[in-house]
Coordinates of C-alpha atoms in Angstrom, one line a residue:
M24 CA -4.2 15.9 3.8
S25 CA -5.1 11.9 4.2
R26 CA -7.3 9.7 5.5
L27 CA -6.5 6.3 7.2
I28 CA -8.4 3.2 5.6
D29 CA -6.2 0.2 6.7
H30 CA -8.1 -2.2 4.5
P31 CA -7.0 -5.4 2.8
V32 CA -6.6 -5.1 -1.2
A33 CA -5.5 -7.8 -3.6
V34 CA -2.1 -6.3 -5.2
R35 CA -0.3 -7.6 -8.5
V36 CA 3.3 -7.4 -8.0
K37 CA 6.0 -7.3 -10.8
K38 CA 9.2 -7.5 -10.1
G39 CA 9.1 -7.5 -6.6
L40 CA 7.2 -4.2 -6.6
P41 CA 3.4 -3.1 -6.6
D42 CA 1.9 -2.7 -10.0
S43 CA -1.8 -2.2 -9.7
F44 CA -4.2 -2.9 -6.8
S45 CA -8.0 -3.6 -6.8
F46 CA -10.1 -1.5 -3.9
R47 CA -13.8 -1.9 -4.0
G48 CA -14.2 -3.7 -6.6
Q49 CA -12.3 -1.5 -9.2
S50 CA -8.5 -2.2 -10.5
H51 CA -6.2 0.8 -10.2
Q52 CA -2.8 0.8 -12.6
I53 CA 0.1 2.3 -10.3
L54 CA 2.1 4.8 -12.5
E55 CA 4.6 5.6 -10.4
I56 CA 6.4 4.5 -6.6
I57 CA 6.8 8.0 -5.4
D58 CA 8.0 6.9 -2.3
Q59 CA 8.6 3.5 0.1
W60 CA 10.1 3.0 3.4
E61 CA 10.4 0.5 6.4
E62 CA 8.1 0.9 9.8
S63 CA 9.0 -0.7 12.8
G64 CA 5.6 -2.8 14.0
A65 CA 4.7 -3.2 17.3
W66 CA 8.1 -4.5 18.7
W67 CA 6.9 -4.8 22.1
K68 CA 4.2 -7.3 20.8
G69 CA 6.6 -8.9 18.8
E70 CA 5.3 -7.8 15.4
P71 CA 7.9 -7.6 12.4
P72 CA 8.7 -4.2 10.8
Y73 CA 6.6 -3.6 7.5
R74 CA 6.6 -1.6 4.1
I75 CA 4.7 1.1 3.0
Y76 CA 4.5 2.2 -0.9
R77 CA 3.5 5.5 -1.5
V78 CA 2.1 5.3 -5.2
Q79 CA 0.5 7.1 -7.5
T80 CA -1.9 5.9 -9.5
A81 CA -3.6 6.6 -13.4
D82 CA -7.3 7.3 -12.1
L83 CA -7.6 8.0 -8.0
G84 CA -4.2 9.7 -7.3
V85 CA -2.4 8.9 -4.3
F86 CA -2.4 6.0 -2.0
D87 CA -0.5 4.3 0.6
L88 CA 0.1 0.5 0.6
K89 CA 1.3 -1.6 3.4
R90 CA 3.0 -4.9 2.9
Y91 CA 2.8 -6.8 6.2
K92 CA 4.3 -10.3 5.8
E93 CA 2.5 -11.7 2.9
E94 CA -1.0 -9.1 3.4
W95 CA -1.2 -6.3 1.5
R96 CA -3.4 -3.3 3.1
L97 CA -4.5 -0.2 1.4
Y98 CA -3.2 1.9 4.6
R99 CA -3.9 5.8 3.6
I100 CA -5.6 7.8 0.7
W101 CA -4.4 11.3 -0.1
D102 CA -6.3 14.0 -1.0

């Protein structure tokens, strides 16, 4: 199961990929990028596609990070 969060986060990028992110005042190191894919935005509104990274962290588990233009969001938390 998962929970949709869609909250802005600060992401540190290394070699073009997310390396860690900060959420609720704590930094979370990414151990592995499990998967990544592109999803279409609301094309009928003229929104561009965005990228999703499913990541495994060292301390809290699995998250989906969304990169939309230059903004990063914590999109989903997996239980």
